[in-house]
PDB file of C-alpha atoms in Angstrom:
ATOM      1  CA  MET A   1      42.864 206.201-111.186  1.00  0.00           C
ATOM      2  CA  ASN A   2      42.145 204.089-114.280  1.00  0.00           C
ATOM      3  CA  ASP A   3      41.849 205.542-117.715  1.00  0.00           C
ATOM      4  CA  CYS A   4      38.156 205.448-118.654  1.00  0.00           C
ATOM      5  CA  SER A   5      38.669 206.611-122.207  1.00  0.00           C
ATOM      6  CA  ALA A   6      38.857 202.957-123.367  1.00  0.00           C
ATOM      7  CA  LEU A   7      35.543 201.877-121.850  1.00  0.00           C
ATOM      8  CA  PRO A   8      32.412 201.288-123.961  1.00  0.00           C
ATOM      9  CA  PRO A   9      29.661 203.935-123.627  1.00  0.00           C
ATOM     10  CA  ASN A  10      27.835 204.227-120.227  1.00  0.00           C
ATOM     11  CA  TRP A  11      30.574 202.401-118.361  1.00  0.00           C
ATOM     12  CA  GLU A  12      32.688 203.962-115.529  1.00  0.00           C
ATOM     13  CA  VAL A  13      35.289 202.838-113.075  1.00  0.00           C
ATOM     14  CA  ARG A  14      34.273 202.858-109.437  1.00  0.00           C
ATOM     15  CA  SER A  15      36.022 201.646-106.163  1.00  0.00           C
ATOM     16  CA  SER A  16      34.706 199.029-103.864  1.00  0.00           C
ATOM     17  CA  ARG A  17      35.265 199.977-100.224  1.00  0.00           C
ATOM     18  CA  THR A  18      34.282 196.491 -99.130  1.00  0.00           C
ATOM     19  CA  TYR A  19      36.781 194.677-101.319  1.00  0.00           C
ATOM     20  CA  ASN A  20      39.284 197.607-101.699  1.00  0.00           C
ATOM     21  CA  LYS A  21      39.508 197.196-105.497  1.00  0.00           C
ATOM     22  CA  THR A  22      38.039 198.874-108.650  1.00  0.00           C
ATOM     23  CA  TYR A  23      35.246 197.517-110.404  1.00  0.00           C
ATOM     24  CA  TYR A  24      33.150 198.670-113.541  1.00  0.00           C
ATOM     25  CA  PHE A  25      29.597 199.977-113.433  1.00  0.00           C
ATOM     26  CA  ASN A  26      27.187 200.635-116.375  1.00  0.00           C
ATOM     27  CA  ARG A  27      25.083 203.749-115.685  1.00  0.00           C
ATOM     28  CA  GLU A  28      22.255 202.719-118.004  1.00  0.00           C
ATOM     29  CA  THR A  29      21.798 198.959-117.063  1.00  0.00           C
ATOM     30  CA  LYS A  30      23.070 199.217-113.487  1.00  0.00           C
ATOM     31  CA  GLU A  31      25.306 196.195-114.154  1.00  0.00           C
ATOM     32  CA  SER A  32      28.473 195.960-112.076  1.00  0.00           C
ATOM     33  CA  ARG A  33      31.416 193.610-112.824  1.00  0.00           C
ATOM     34  CA  TRP A  34      35.017 193.118-111.730  1.00  0.00           C
ATOM     35  CA  ASP A  35      36.302 192.441-115.228  1.00  0.00           C
ATOM     36  CA  PRO A  36      36.619 195.413-117.704  1.00  0.00           C
ATOM     37  CA  PRO A  37      33.641 195.398-120.214  1.00  0.00           C
ATOM     38  CA  THR A  38      34.592 194.816-123.830  1.00  0.00           C
ATOM     39  CA  GLY A  39      33.260 196.877-126.687  1.00  0.00           C
ATOM     40  CA  GLU A  40      30.915 194.051-127.747  1.00  0.00           C
ATOM     41  CA  THR A  41      27.369 194.150-126.450  1.00  0.00           C
ATOM     42  CA  PRO A  42      26.000 190.741-125.665  1.00  0.00           C
ATOM     43  CA  SER A  43      22.376 190.065-126.657  1.00  0.00           C
ATOM     44  CA  ARG A  44      20.465 190.897-123.389  1.00  0.00           C
ATOM     45  CA  MET A  45      16.807 190.187-122.851  1.00  0.00           C
ATOM     46  CA  ARG A  46      14.461 190.483-119.815  1.00  0.00           C
ATOM     47  CA  ALA A  47      11.472 188.218-118.961  1.00  0.00           C
ATOM     48  CA  SER A  48       9.030 187.140-116.226  1.00  0.00           C
ATOM     49  CA  HIS A  49       7.819 183.759-115.901  1.00  0.00           C
ATOM     50  CA  ILE A  50       5.453 181.341-113.963  1.00  0.00           C
ATOM     51  CA  LEU A  51       6.930 178.024-113.370  1.00  0.00           C
ATOM     52  CA  ALA A  52       4.998 174.677-112.497  1.00  0.00           C
ATOM     53  CA  LYS A  53       7.502 172.050-111.528  1.00  0.00           C
ATOM     54  CA  HIS A  54       6.600 168.456-111.680  1.00  0.00           C
ATOM     55  CA  ARG A  55       8.042 165.299-110.071  1.00  0.00           C
ATOM     56  CA  ASP A  56      10.473 164.715-112.945  1.00  0.00           C
ATOM     57  CA  SER A  57      11.825 168.370-112.845  1.00  0.00           C
ATOM     58  CA  ARG A  58      15.471 168.570-112.134  1.00  0.00           C
ATOM     59  CA  ASN A  59      14.790 169.917-108.666  1.00  0.00           C
ATOM     60  CA  PRO A  60      11.187 168.974-107.695  1.00  0.00           C
ATOM     61  CA  LYS A  61      10.841 171.287-104.769  1.00  0.00           C
ATOM     62  CA  SER A  62       9.133 174.560-104.748  1.00  0.00           C
ATOM     63  CA  TRP A  63      10.901 177.679-103.203  1.00  0.00           C
ATOM     64  CA  LYS A  64       8.188 177.568-100.613  1.00  0.00           C
ATOM     65  CA  GLY A  65       9.775 174.286 -99.363  1.00  0.00           C
ATOM     66  CA  VAL A  66       7.016 172.036-100.648  1.00  0.00           C
ATOM     67  CA  GLU A  67       7.930 168.743-102.372  1.00  0.00           C
ATOM     68  CA  ILE A  68       6.372 168.640-105.873  1.00  0.00           C
ATOM     69  CA  THR A  69       4.310 165.532-106.614  1.00  0.00           C
ATOM     70  CA  ARG A  70       2.286 166.550-109.736  1.00  0.00           C
ATOM     71  CA  SER A  71       2.989 164.788-112.960  1.00  0.00           C
ATOM     72  CA  GLU A  72       4.349 166.564-116.150  1.00  0.00           C
ATOM     73  CA  GLU A  73       0.823 166.571-117.666  1.00  0.00           C
ATOM     74  CA  GLU A  74      -0.664 168.006-114.520  1.00  0.00           C
ATOM     75  CA  ALA A  75       1.995 170.860-114.757  1.00  0.00           C
ATOM     76  CA  TYR A  76       1.106 171.511-118.414  1.00  0.00           C
ATOM     77  CA  GLU A  77      -2.490 171.764-117.389  1.00  0.00           C
ATOM     78  CA  LYS A  78      -1.901 174.180-114.510  1.00  0.00           C
ATOM     79  CA  ILE A  79       0.204 176.412-116.792  1.00  0.00           C
ATOM     80  CA  ALA A  80      -2.312 176.231-119.605  1.00  0.00           C
ATOM     81  CA  ASP A  81      -5.185 177.155-117.207  1.00  0.00           C
ATOM     82  CA  ILE A  82      -3.217 180.114-115.790  1.00  0.00           C
ATOM     83  CA  ARG A  83      -2.147 181.253-119.205  1.00  0.00           C
ATOM     84  CA  GLN A  84      -5.811 181.326-120.356  1.00  0.00           C
ATOM     85  CA  ALA A  85      -6.861 183.187-117.223  1.00  0.00           C
ATOM     86  CA  ILE A  86      -4.246 185.845-117.963  1.00  0.00           C
ATOM     87  CA  GLU A  87      -5.321 185.989-121.794  1.00  0.00           C
ATOM     88  CA  ASP A  88      -8.986 186.372-120.619  1.00  0.00           C
ATOM     89  CA  ASN A  89      -7.839 189.241-118.312  1.00  0.00           C
ATOM     90  CA  GLU A  90      -9.251 187.317-115.292  1.00  0.00           C
ATOM     91  CA  LEU A  91      -5.724 187.215-113.599  1.00  0.00           C
ATOM     92  CA  ASP A  92      -2.761 189.659-113.443  1.00  0.00           C
ATOM     93  CA  PHE A  93       0.500 187.990-114.522  1.00  0.00           C
ATOM     94  CA  GLY A  94       2.567 189.192-111.539  1.00  0.00           C
ATOM     95  CA  ASP A  95      -0.092 188.573-108.974  1.00  0.00           C
ATOM     96  CA  ILE A  96      -0.537 184.948-110.117  1.00  0.00           C
ATOM     97  CA  ALA A  97       3.185 184.480-110.312  1.00  0.00           C
ATOM     98  CA  LEU A  98       3.306 185.595-106.699  1.00  0.00           C
ATOM     99  CA  GLU A  99       0.757 182.942-105.714  1.00  0.00           C
ATOM    100  CA  GLU A 100       1.455 180.021-108.031  1.00  0.00           C
ATOM    101  CA  SER A 101       4.952 179.905-109.508  1.00  0.00           C
ATOM    102  CA  ASP A 102       7.354 177.308-108.048  1.00  0.00           C
ATOM    103  CA  CYS A 103      10.312 179.575-108.783  1.00  0.00           C
ATOM    104  CA  SER A 104      11.851 181.970-106.256  1.00  0.00           C
ATOM    105  CA  SER A 105      11.358 184.650-108.781  1.00  0.00           C
ATOM    106  CA  ALA A 106       7.671 184.595-107.614  1.00  0.00           C
ATOM    107  CA  LYS A 107       8.816 186.994-104.896  1.00  0.00           C
ATOM    108  CA  ARG A 108       9.325 189.530-107.667  1.00  0.00           C
ATOM    109  CA  LYS A 109       6.127 188.667-109.467  1.00  0.00           C
ATOM    110  CA  GLY A 110       8.055 186.395-111.811  1.00  0.00           C
ATOM    111  CA  ASP A 111      10.629 188.873-112.830  1.00  0.00           C
ATOM    112  CA  LEU A 112      13.955 187.342-113.808  1.00  0.00           C
ATOM    113  CA  GLY A 113      15.584 190.603-114.607  1.00  0.00           C
ATOM    114  CA  TRP A 114      18.006 191.240-117.473  1.00  0.00           C
ATOM    115  CA  PHE A 115      20.020 188.311-118.545  1.00  0.00           C
ATOM    116  CA  GLU A 116      22.587 187.695-121.537  1.00  0.00           C
ATOM    117  CA  GLU A 117      22.370 185.131-124.140  1.00  0.00           C
ATOM    118  CA  GLY A 118      23.556 181.815-122.988  1.00  0.00           C
ATOM    119  CA  LYS A 119      22.669 182.269-119.273  1.00  0.00           C
ATOM    120  CA  MET A 120      19.373 180.339-119.326  1.00  0.00           C
ATOM    121  CA  GLN A 121      18.244 176.855-120.166  1.00  0.00           C
ATOM    122  CA  PRO A 122      18.249 176.529-123.999  1.00  0.00           C
ATOM    123  CA  ALA A 123      14.530 175.942-124.312  1.00  0.00           C
ATOM    124  CA  PHE A 124      13.669 178.789-122.002  1.00  0.00           C
ATOM    125  CA  GLU A 125      16.071 181.136-123.803  1.00  0.00           C
ATOM    126  CA  ALA A 126      14.695 180.180-127.349  1.00  0.00           C
ATOM    127  CA  ALA A 127      11.208 180.912-126.194  1.00  0.00           C
ATOM    128  CA  VAL A 128      12.188 184.363-124.881  1.00  0.00           C
ATOM    129  CA  LYS A 129      13.981 185.212-128.113  1.00  0.00           C
ATOM    130  CA  ALA A 130      10.879 184.281-130.095  1.00  0.00           C
ATOM    131  CA  LEU A 131       8.785 186.661-128.277  1.00  0.00           C
ATOM    132  CA  GLN A 132       8.148 190.387-128.732  1.00  0.00           C
ATOM    133  CA  VAL A 133       8.373 192.658-125.703  1.00  0.00           C
ATOM    134  CA  GLY A 134       5.002 192.373-124.051  1.00  0.00           C
ATOM    135  CA  GLU A 135       4.076 189.004-125.620  1.00  0.00           C
ATOM    136  CA  LEU A 136       3.025 185.919-123.623  1.00  0.00           C
ATOM    137  CA  SER A 137       4.485 182.570-124.610  1.00  0.00           C
ATOM    138  CA  GLN A 138       2.653 179.290-124.998  1.00  0.00           C
ATOM    139  CA  GLU A 139       3.686 176.483-122.499  1.00  0.00           C
ATOM    140  CA  VAL A 140       7.457 175.977-122.597  1.00  0.00           C
ATOM    141  CA  LYS A 141       9.022 172.813-121.239  1.00  0.00           C
ATOM    142  CA  SER A 142      12.564 173.009-119.744  1.00  0.00           C
ATOM    143  CA  ASP A 143      14.580 170.871-117.250  1.00  0.00           C
ATOM    144  CA  SER A 144      13.036 172.965-114.434  1.00  0.00           C
ATOM    145  CA  GLY A 145       9.440 172.347-115.416  1.00  0.00           C
ATOM    146  CA  ILE A 146       6.667 173.971-117.434  1.00  0.00           C
ATOM    147  CA  HIS A 147       6.743 177.745-117.901  1.00  0.00           C
ATOM    148  CA  ILE A 148       4.803 180.526-119.290  1.00  0.00           C
ATOM    149  CA  ILE A 149       6.931 183.476-120.163  1.00  0.00           C
ATOM    150  CA  LEU A 150       6.141 187.150-120.528  1.00  0.00           C
ATOM    151  CA  ARG A 151       9.062 189.028-122.436  1.00  0.00           C
ATOM    152  CA  THR A 152       9.504 192.430-120.757  1.00  0.00           C
ATOM    153  CA  GLY A 153      12.700 193.638-122.409  1.00  0.00           C
TER     154      GLY A 153
END
């Protein structure tokens, strides 16, 4: 058995029956990894989003299999309208993400889960970092399309 004394807090060594090797598991965040964790804690954040792709997005297809034909301006308008309805308490963020988002995270009501700094597109990550937990962003443009982001952690 591996010596766990050198592991950062909340980490433990576990054994994978499937791959017949050890891995590391964080009891607090539920993260698992093959490589040993370091003592450094990367900046982590959590967010949900609603994405409106447009025909010039890097992948102009919805997770629903639909080809996207709207213009960038139409995507901005769609997201601005959704944002306003959320702000006016006419729509629930998760419910409208499920219906309207072009990202597959829509299945989880827009939840992207926890992610580390450097894992998302720069414009998206910068917008998340600028938000307080519970705060809703203005419209954010990335290579994927136009987003509204709700910081959740």
